[in-house]
Tab-separated table of C-alpha atoms and ligand atoms in Angstrom:
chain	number	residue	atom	x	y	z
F	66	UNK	CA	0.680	-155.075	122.155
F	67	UNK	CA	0.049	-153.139	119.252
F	68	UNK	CA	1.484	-149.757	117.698
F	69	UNK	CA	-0.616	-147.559	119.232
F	70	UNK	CA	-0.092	-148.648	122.803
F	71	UNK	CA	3.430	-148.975	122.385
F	72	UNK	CA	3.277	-145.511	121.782
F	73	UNK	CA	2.256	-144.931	124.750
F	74	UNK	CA	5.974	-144.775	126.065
F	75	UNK	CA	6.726	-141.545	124.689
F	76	UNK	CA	5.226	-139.715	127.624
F	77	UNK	CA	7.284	-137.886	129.819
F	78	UNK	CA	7.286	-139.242	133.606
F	79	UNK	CA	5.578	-136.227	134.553
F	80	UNK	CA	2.863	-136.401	132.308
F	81	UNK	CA	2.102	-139.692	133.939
F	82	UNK	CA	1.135	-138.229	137.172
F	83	UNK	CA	-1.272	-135.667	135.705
F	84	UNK	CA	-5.165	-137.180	135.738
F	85	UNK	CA	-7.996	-135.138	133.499
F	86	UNK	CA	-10.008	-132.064	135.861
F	87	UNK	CA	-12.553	-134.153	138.010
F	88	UNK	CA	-14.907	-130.639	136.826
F	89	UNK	CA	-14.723	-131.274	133.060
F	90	UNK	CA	-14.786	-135.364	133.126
F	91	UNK	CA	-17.685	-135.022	135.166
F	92	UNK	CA	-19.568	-132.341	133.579
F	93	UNK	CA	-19.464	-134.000	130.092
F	94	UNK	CA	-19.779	-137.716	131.704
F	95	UNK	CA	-23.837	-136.374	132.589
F	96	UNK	CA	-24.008	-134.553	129.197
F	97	UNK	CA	-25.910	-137.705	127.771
F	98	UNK	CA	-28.505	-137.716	130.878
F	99	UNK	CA	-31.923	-136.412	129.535
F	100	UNK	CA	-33.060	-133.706	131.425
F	101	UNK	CA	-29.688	-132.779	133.190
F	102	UNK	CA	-29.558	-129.672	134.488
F	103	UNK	CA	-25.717	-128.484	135.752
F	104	UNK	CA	-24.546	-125.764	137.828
F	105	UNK	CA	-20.596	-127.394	136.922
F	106	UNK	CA	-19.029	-124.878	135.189
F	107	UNK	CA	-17.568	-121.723	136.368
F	108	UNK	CA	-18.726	-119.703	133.207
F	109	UNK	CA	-20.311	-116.460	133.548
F	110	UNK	CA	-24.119	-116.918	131.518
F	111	UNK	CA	-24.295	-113.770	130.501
F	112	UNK	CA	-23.588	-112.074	127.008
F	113	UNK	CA	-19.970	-110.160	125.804
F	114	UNK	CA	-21.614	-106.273	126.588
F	115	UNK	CA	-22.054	-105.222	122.986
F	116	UNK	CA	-19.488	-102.114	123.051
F	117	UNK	CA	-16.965	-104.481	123.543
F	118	UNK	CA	-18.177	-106.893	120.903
F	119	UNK	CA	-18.031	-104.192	118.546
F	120	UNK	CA	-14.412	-103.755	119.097
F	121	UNK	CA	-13.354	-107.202	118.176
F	122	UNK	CA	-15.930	-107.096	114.823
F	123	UNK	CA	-14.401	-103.626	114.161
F	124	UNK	CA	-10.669	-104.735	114.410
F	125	UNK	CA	-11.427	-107.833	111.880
F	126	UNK	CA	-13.120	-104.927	109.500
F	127	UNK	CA	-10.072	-103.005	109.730
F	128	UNK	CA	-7.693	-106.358	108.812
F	129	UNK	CA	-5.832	-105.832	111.934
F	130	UNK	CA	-4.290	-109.462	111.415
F	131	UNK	CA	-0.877	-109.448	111.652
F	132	UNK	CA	1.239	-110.484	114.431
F	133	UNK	CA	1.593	-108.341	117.422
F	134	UNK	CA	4.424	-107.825	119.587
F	135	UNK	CA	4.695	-111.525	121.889
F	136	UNK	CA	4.021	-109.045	124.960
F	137	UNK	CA	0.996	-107.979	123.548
F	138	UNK	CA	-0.388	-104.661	122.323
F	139	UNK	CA	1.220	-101.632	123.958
F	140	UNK	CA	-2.638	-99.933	124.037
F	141	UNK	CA	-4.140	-103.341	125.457
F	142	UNK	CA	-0.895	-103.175	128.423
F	143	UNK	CA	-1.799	-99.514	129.263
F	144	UNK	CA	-5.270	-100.377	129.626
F	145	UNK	CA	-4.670	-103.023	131.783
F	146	UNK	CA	-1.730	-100.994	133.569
F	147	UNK	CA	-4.465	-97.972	134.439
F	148	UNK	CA	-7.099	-100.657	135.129
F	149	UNK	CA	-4.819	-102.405	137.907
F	150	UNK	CA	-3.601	-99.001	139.199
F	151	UNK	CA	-7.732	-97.370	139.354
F	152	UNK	CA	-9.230	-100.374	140.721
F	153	UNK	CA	-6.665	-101.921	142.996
F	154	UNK	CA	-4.009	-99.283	143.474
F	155	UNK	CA	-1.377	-101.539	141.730
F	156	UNK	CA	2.078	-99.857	139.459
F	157	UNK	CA	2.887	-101.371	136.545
F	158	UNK	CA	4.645	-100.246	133.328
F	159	UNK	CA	2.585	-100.823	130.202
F	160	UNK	CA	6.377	-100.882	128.432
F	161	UNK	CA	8.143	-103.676	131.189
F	162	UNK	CA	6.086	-104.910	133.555
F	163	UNK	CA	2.541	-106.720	131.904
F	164	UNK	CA	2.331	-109.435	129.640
F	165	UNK	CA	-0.895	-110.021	127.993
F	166	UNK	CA	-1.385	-113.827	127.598
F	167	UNK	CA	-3.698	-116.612	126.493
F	168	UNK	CA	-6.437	-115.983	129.768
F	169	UNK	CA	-5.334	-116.738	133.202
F	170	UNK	CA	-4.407	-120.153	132.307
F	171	UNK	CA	-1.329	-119.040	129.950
F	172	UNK	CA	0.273	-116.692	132.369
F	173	UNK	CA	0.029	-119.478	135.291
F	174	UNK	CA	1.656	-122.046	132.733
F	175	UNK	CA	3.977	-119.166	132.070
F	176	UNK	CA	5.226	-118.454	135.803
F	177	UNK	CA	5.251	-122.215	136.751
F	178	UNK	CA	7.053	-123.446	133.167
F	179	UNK	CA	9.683	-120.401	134.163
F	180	UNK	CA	10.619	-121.177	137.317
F	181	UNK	CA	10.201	-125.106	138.271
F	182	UNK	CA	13.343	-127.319	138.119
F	183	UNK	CA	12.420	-131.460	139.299
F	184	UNK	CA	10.811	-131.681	142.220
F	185	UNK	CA	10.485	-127.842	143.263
F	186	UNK	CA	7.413	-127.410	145.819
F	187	UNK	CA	4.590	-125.213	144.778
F	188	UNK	CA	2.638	-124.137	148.320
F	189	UNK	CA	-1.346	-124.423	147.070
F	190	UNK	CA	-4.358	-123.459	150.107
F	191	UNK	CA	-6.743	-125.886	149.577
F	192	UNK	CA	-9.815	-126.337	148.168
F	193	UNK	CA	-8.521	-125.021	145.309
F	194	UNK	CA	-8.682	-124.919	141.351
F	195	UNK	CA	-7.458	-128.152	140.532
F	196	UNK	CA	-5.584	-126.809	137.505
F	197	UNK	CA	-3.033	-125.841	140.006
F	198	UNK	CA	-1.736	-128.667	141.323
F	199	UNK	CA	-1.612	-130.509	137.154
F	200	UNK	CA	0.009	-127.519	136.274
F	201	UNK	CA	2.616	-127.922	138.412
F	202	UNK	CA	3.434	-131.504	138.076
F	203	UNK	CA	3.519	-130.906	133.979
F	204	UNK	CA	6.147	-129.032	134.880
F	205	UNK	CA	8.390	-131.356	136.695
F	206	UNK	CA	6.900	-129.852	140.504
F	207	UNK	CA	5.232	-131.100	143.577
F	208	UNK	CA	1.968	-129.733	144.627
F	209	UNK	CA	2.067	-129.207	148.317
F	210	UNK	CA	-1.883	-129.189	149.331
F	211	UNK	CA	-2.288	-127.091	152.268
F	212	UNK	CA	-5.941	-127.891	154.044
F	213	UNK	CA	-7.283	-124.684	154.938
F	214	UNK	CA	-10.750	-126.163	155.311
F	215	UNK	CA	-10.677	-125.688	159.143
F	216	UNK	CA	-10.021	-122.242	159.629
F	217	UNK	CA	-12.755	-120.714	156.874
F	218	UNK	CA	-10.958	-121.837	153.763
F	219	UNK	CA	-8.203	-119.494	154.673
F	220	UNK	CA	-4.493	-119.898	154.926
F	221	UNK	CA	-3.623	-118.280	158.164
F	222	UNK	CA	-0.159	-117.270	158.716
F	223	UNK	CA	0.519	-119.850	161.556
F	224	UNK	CA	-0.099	-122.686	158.918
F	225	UNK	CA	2.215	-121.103	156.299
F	226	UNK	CA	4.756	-120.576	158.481
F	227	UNK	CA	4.291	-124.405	159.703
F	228	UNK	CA	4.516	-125.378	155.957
F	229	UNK	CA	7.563	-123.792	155.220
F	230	UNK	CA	9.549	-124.573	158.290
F	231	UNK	CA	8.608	-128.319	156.924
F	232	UNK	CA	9.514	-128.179	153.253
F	233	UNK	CA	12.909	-126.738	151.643
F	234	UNK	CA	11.923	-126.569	148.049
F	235	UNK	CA	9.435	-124.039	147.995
F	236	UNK	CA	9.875	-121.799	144.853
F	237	UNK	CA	6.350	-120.442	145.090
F	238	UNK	CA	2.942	-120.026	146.473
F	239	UNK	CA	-0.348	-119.746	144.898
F	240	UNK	CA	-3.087	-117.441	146.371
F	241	UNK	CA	-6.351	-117.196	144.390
F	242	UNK	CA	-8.566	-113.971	145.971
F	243	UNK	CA	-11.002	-114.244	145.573
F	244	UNK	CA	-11.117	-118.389	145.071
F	245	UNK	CA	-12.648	-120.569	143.172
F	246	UNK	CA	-14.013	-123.100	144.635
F	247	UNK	CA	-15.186	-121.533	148.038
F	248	UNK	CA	-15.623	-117.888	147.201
F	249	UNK	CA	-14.055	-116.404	150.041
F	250	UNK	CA	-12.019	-113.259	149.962
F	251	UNK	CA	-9.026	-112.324	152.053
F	252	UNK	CA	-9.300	-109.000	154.290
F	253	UNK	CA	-6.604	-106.342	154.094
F	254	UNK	CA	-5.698	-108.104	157.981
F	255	UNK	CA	-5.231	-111.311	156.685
F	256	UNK	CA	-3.324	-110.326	153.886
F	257	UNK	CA	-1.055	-108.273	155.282
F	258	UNK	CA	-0.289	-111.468	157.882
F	259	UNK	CA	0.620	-113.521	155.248
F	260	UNK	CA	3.027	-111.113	153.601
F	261	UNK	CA	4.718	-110.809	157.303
F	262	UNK	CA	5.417	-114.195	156.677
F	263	UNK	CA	7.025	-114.094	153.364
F	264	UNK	CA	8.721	-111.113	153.158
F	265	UNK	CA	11.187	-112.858	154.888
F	266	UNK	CA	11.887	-115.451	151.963
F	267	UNK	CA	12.465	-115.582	148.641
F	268	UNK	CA	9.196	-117.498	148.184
F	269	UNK	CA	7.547	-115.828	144.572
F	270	UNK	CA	3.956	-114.686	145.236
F	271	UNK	CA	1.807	-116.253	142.395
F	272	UNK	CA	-1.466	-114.173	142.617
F	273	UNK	CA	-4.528	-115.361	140.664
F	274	UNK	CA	-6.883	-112.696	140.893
F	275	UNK	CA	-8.908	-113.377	138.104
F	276	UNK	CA	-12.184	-112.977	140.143
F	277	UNK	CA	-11.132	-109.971	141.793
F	278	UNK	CA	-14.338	-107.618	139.898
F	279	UNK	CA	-16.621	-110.206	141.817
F	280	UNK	CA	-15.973	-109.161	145.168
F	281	UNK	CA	-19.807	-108.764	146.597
F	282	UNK	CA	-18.542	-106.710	150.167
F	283	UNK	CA	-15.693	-104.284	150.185
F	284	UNK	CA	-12.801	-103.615	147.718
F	285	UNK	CA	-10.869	-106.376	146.106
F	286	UNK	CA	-7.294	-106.069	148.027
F	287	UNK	CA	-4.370	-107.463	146.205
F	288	UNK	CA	-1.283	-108.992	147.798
F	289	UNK	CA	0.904	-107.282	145.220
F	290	UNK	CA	-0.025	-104.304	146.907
F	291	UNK	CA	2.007	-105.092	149.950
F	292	UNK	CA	5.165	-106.989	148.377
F	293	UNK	CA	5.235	-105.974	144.569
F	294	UNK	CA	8.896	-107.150	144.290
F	295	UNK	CA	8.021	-110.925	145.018
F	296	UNK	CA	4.652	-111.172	143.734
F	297	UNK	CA	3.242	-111.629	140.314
F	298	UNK	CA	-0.720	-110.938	139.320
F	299	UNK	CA	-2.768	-112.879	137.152
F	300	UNK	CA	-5.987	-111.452	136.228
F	301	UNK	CA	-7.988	-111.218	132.681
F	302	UNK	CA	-11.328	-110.058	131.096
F	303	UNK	CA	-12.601	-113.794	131.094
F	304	UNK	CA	-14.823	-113.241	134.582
F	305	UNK	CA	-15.784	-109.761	134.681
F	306	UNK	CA	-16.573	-108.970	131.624
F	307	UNK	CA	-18.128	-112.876	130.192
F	308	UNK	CA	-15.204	-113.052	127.365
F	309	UNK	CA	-14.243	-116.340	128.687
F	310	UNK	CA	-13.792	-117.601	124.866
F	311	UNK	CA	-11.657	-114.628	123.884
F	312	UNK	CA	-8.643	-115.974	126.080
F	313	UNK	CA	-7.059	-112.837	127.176
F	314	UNK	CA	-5.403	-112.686	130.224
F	315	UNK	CA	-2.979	-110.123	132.206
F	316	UNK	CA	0.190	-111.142	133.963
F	317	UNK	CA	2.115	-108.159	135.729
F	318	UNK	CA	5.074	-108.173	138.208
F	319	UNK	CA	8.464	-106.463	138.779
F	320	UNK	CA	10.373	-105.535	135.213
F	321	UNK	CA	13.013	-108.119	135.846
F	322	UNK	CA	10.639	-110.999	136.500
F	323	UNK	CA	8.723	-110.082	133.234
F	324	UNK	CA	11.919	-110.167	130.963
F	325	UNK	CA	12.262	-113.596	132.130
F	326	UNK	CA	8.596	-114.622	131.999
F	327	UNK	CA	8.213	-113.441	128.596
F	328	UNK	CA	11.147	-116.151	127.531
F	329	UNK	CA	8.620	-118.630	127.698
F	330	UNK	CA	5.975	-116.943	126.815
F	331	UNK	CA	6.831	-115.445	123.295
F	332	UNK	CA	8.266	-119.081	122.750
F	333	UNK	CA	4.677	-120.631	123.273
F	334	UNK	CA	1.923	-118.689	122.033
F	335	UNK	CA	3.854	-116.055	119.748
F	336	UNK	CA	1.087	-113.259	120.098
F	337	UNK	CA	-2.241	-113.254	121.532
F	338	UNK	CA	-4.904	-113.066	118.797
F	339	UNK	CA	-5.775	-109.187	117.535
F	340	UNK	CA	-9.308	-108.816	117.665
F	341	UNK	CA	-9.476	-110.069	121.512
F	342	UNK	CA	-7.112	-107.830	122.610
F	343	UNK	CA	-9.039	-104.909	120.516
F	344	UNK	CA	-11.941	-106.265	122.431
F	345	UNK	CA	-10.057	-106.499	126.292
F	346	UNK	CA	-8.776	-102.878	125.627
F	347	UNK	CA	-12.557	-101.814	125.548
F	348	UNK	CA	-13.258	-104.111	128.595
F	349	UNK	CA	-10.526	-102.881	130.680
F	350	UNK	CA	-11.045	-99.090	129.469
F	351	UNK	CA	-14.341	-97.701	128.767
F	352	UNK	CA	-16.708	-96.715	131.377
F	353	UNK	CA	-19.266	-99.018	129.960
F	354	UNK	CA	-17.744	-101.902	131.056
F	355	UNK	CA	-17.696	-100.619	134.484
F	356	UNK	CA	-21.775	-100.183	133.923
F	357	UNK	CA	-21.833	-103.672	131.996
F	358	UNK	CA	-19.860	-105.560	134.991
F	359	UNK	CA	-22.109	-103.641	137.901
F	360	UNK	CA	-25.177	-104.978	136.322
F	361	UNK	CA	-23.787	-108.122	135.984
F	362	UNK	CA	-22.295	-108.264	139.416
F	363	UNK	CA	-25.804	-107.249	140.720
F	364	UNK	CA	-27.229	-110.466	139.576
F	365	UNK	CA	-24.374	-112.574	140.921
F	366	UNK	CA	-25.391	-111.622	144.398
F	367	UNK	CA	-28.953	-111.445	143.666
F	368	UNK	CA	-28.474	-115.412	142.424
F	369	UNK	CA	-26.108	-116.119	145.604
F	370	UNK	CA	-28.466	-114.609	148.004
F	371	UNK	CA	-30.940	-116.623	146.846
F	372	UNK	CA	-28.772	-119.808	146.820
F	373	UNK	CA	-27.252	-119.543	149.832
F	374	UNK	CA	-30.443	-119.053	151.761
F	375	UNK	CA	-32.175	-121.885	149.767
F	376	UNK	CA	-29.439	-124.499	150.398
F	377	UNK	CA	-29.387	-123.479	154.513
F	378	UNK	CA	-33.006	-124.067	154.395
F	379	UNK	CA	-32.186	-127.752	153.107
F	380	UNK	CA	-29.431	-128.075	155.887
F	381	UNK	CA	-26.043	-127.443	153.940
F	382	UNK	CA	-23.782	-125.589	156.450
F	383	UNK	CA	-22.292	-123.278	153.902
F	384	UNK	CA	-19.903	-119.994	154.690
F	385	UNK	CA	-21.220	-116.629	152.415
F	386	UNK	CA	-19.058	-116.028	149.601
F	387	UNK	CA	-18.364	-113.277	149.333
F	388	UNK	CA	-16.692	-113.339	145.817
F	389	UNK	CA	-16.484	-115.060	142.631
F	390	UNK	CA	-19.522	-117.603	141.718
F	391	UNK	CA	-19.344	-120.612	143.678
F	392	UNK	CA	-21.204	-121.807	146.609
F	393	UNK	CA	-19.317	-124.345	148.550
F	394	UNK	CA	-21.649	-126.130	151.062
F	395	UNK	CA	-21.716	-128.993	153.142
F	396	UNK	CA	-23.543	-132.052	152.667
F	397	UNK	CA	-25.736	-132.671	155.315
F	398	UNK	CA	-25.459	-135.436	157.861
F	399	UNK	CA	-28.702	-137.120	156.703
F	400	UNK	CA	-26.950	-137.255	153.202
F	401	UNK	CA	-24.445	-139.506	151.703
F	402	UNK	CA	-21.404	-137.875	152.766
F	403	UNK	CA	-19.047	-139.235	149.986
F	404	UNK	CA	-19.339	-136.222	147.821
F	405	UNK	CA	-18.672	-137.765	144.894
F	406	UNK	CA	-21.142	-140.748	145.327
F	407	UNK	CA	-23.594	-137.710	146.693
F	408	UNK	CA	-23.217	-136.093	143.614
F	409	UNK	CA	-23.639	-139.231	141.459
F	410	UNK	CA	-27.046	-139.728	143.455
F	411	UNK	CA	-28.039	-136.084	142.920
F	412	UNK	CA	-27.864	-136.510	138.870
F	413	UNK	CA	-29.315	-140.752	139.549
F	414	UNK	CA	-32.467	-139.269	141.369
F	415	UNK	CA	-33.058	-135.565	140.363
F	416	UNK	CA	-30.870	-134.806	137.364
F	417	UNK	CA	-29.270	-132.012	138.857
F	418	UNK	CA	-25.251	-131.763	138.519
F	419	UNK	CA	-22.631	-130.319	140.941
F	420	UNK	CA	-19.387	-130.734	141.626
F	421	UNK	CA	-18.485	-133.115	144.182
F	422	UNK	CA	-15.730	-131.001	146.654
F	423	UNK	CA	-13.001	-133.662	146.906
F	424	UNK	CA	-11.769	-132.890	143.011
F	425	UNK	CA	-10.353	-129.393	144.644
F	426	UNK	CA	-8.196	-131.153	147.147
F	427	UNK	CA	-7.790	-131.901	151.091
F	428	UNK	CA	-10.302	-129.993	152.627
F	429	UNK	CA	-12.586	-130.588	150.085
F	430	UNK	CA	-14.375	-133.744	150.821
F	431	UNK	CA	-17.902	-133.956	151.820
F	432	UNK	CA	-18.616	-130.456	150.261
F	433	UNK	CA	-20.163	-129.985	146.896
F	434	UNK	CA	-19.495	-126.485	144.586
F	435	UNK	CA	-22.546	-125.010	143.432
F	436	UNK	CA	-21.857	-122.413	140.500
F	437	UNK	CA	-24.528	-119.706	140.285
F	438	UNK	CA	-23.174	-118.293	136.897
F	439	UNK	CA	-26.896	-119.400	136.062
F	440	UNK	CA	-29.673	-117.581	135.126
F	441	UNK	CA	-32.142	-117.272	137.916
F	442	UNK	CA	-35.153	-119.650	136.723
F	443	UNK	CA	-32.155	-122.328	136.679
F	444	UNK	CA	-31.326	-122.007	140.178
F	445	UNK	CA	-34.914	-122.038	140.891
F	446	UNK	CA	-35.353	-125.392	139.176
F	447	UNK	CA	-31.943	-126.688	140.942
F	448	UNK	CA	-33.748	-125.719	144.332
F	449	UNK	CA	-36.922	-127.446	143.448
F	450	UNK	CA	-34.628	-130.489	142.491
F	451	UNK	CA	-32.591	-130.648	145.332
F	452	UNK	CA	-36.303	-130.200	147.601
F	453	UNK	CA	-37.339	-133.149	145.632
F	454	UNK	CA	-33.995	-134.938	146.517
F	455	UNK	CA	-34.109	-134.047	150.506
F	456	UNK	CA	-37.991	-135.197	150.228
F	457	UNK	CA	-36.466	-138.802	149.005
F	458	UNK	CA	-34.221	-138.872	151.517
F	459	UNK	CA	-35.859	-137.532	154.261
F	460	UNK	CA	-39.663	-139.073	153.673
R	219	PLP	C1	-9.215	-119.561	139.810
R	219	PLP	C2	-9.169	-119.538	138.326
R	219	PLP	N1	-8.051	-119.119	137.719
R	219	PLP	C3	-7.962	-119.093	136.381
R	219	PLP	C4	-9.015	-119.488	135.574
R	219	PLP	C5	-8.860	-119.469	134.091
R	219	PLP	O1	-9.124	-118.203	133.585
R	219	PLP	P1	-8.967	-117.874	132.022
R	219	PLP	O2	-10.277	-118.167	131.365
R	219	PLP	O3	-8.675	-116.398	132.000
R	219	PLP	O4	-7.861	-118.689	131.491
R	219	PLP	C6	-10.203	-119.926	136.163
R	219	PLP	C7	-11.345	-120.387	135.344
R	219	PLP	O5	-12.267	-121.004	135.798
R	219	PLP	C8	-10.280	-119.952	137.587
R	219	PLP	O6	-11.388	-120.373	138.206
């Protein structure tokens, strides 16, 4: 054996039961197929709005380089304090209760690194973002998958309440409203049936609301709203605004939990980088953005609208999102229903590349995610292809 592979020992046991996201391995695996045209990613297509641009050039021509404090800029954590309280009615303290981390992904790798001991259960509605369930096994948890495929993609509160009368290790749940990968949102009703649930335990609320300026119908209701003391949000620029390479995120809960969160965090990243926080400050603040993110959010439905009607016509069975950027749709009888052989056909026969649905968990199978953070003339092609495929199929 040589050196290298007997290197290979080094890695912790946990490590060994994390596999690579079935999203990224796939996406790059077609990269080398002439012609491909993916809908993969969840990346918003659009352009950083230049007002907030200008803030991140303008902070680099004004050598604002030094460190910050680890919790991030005080004017960056009362913009994002005002932004949670004027668009979701939410009270946090710039000073004690907001971190500003490294995008969403930080401040979940913060709560779950803060709180996991060996073999701690992590409660995760699924389909879901697969970085969940990794994250939580780096850190010495267990993933339990709970399939809400049958009742809409949402957890209802019977199901929770099943779940936790059958596990005793539960230190947390995730809920991601609005989700990726099915798009739907939870109503104020079935919100407020889940927190009659947990109130009752100690179980941490770990909500990832990093979508939560896509919601198409309605306000965006957060959880937090209804038990502040047990929950934590995670939201960020990265969605709303298209800074998705800037890596800022938000993480906000009660003062206590933050003291402790920030342990870890500090420890990790240090300080977020100046110039993206300059820039989030404008994101979160100005009443451009709210201009920038309305157009943008325009064309999101426009684009789903289309999609949605387009892949019904072609006989996916597919539920209207009605946030975020994903369609999640059904593969049609006449099909191949393994998804992921499906979606190996789909790039074999049209060059057209989607996720296959079982990557995001129980539930997921037989469904592919569409992501319509494409410009329009894309999703036109995609249609054509996918025409072209059912015409193969179907002839
Ligand atoms: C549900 C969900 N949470 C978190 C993230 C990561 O967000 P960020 O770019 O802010 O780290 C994503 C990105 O796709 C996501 O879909």
């Amino acid at each position: 054996m040589s050196k290298e592979a007997k290197m290979m020992d080094i890695f912790s046991a946990q490590l060994k039961t994390v596999t690579p996201s079935p999203i990224h391995t796939f996406s790059e695996a077609v990269d080398h197929v002439p012609n491909i045209l993916k809908l993969t990613i969840g990346e918003p297509d659009f352009n950083v709005p230049e007002h907030i641009k200008q803030a991140a050039v303008a902070a680099i021509s004004s050598d604002d380089s030094h460190y910050s404090v680890s919790a991030g800029t005080l004017a960056l954590r009362q913009a994002a304090s005002q932004f949670l309280k004027r668009h979701y009615d939410l009270n946090y303290r710039a000073t004690t209760d907001i971190l500003i981390t490294i995008g969403a992904t930080e401040a979940l790798y913060v709560v779950l690194a803060s709180i996991l001991d060996e073999n701690d259960e992590i409660l995760i509605p699924t389909p879901a973002y697969p970085v969940y369930a990794q994250m939580t096994r780096i850190n010495g948890g267990q993933p339990v998958l709970i399939d809400v495929s049958d009742d809409d993609f949402v957890l209802t509160p019977e199901k929770l309440k099943q779940t936790i009368a059958t596990h005793h290790h539960i230190k947390a749940i995730i809920i991601n409203n609005p989700s990726n990968p099915t798009g739907i949102t939870y109503s104020e009703t079935q919100i407020k049936a889940l927190v009659s649930v947990l109130k009752d335990t100690n179980i941490l609320i770990i909500s990832d609301e990093i979508y939560s300026e896509l919601t198409y119908n309605g306000q965006h209701e957060s959880i937090a709203r209804y038990l502040p003391e047990q929950t934590v949000v995670i939201n960020g620029v990265s969605k709303a605004y298209a800074m998705t390479g800037y890596r800022i995120g938000v993480l906000a809960g009660p003062t206590l939990l933050i003291n402790e969160f920030n342990k870890v965090h500090s420890f990790i990243i240090m300080t977020p980088s100046n110039p993206a926080m300059a820039a989030a400050k404008v994101a979160f603040s100005s009443q451009e953005s709210l201009v920038s993110t309305a157009k943008m959010k325009q064309d999101y439905q426009h684009r789903r609208d289309y999609l949605v009607k387009a892949l019904k016509q072609l006989e996916f069975e597919c539920i209207v999102p009605n946030g975020a950027f994903y369609v999640f749709a059904k593969v049609p009888d006449d099909f191949i229903q393994d998804d992921v052989a499906f979606a190996n056909d789909l790039v074999d026969k049209v060059q057209l590349a989607v996720v296959a649905g079982a990557g995001f968990g129980p539930g997921g199978a037989g469904y592919i995610r569409v992501s319509y953070a494409a410009a329009m003339s894309k999703l036109e092609e995609a249609v054509a292809r996918l025409t072209c495929y059912a015409g193969i199929i179907r002839k």
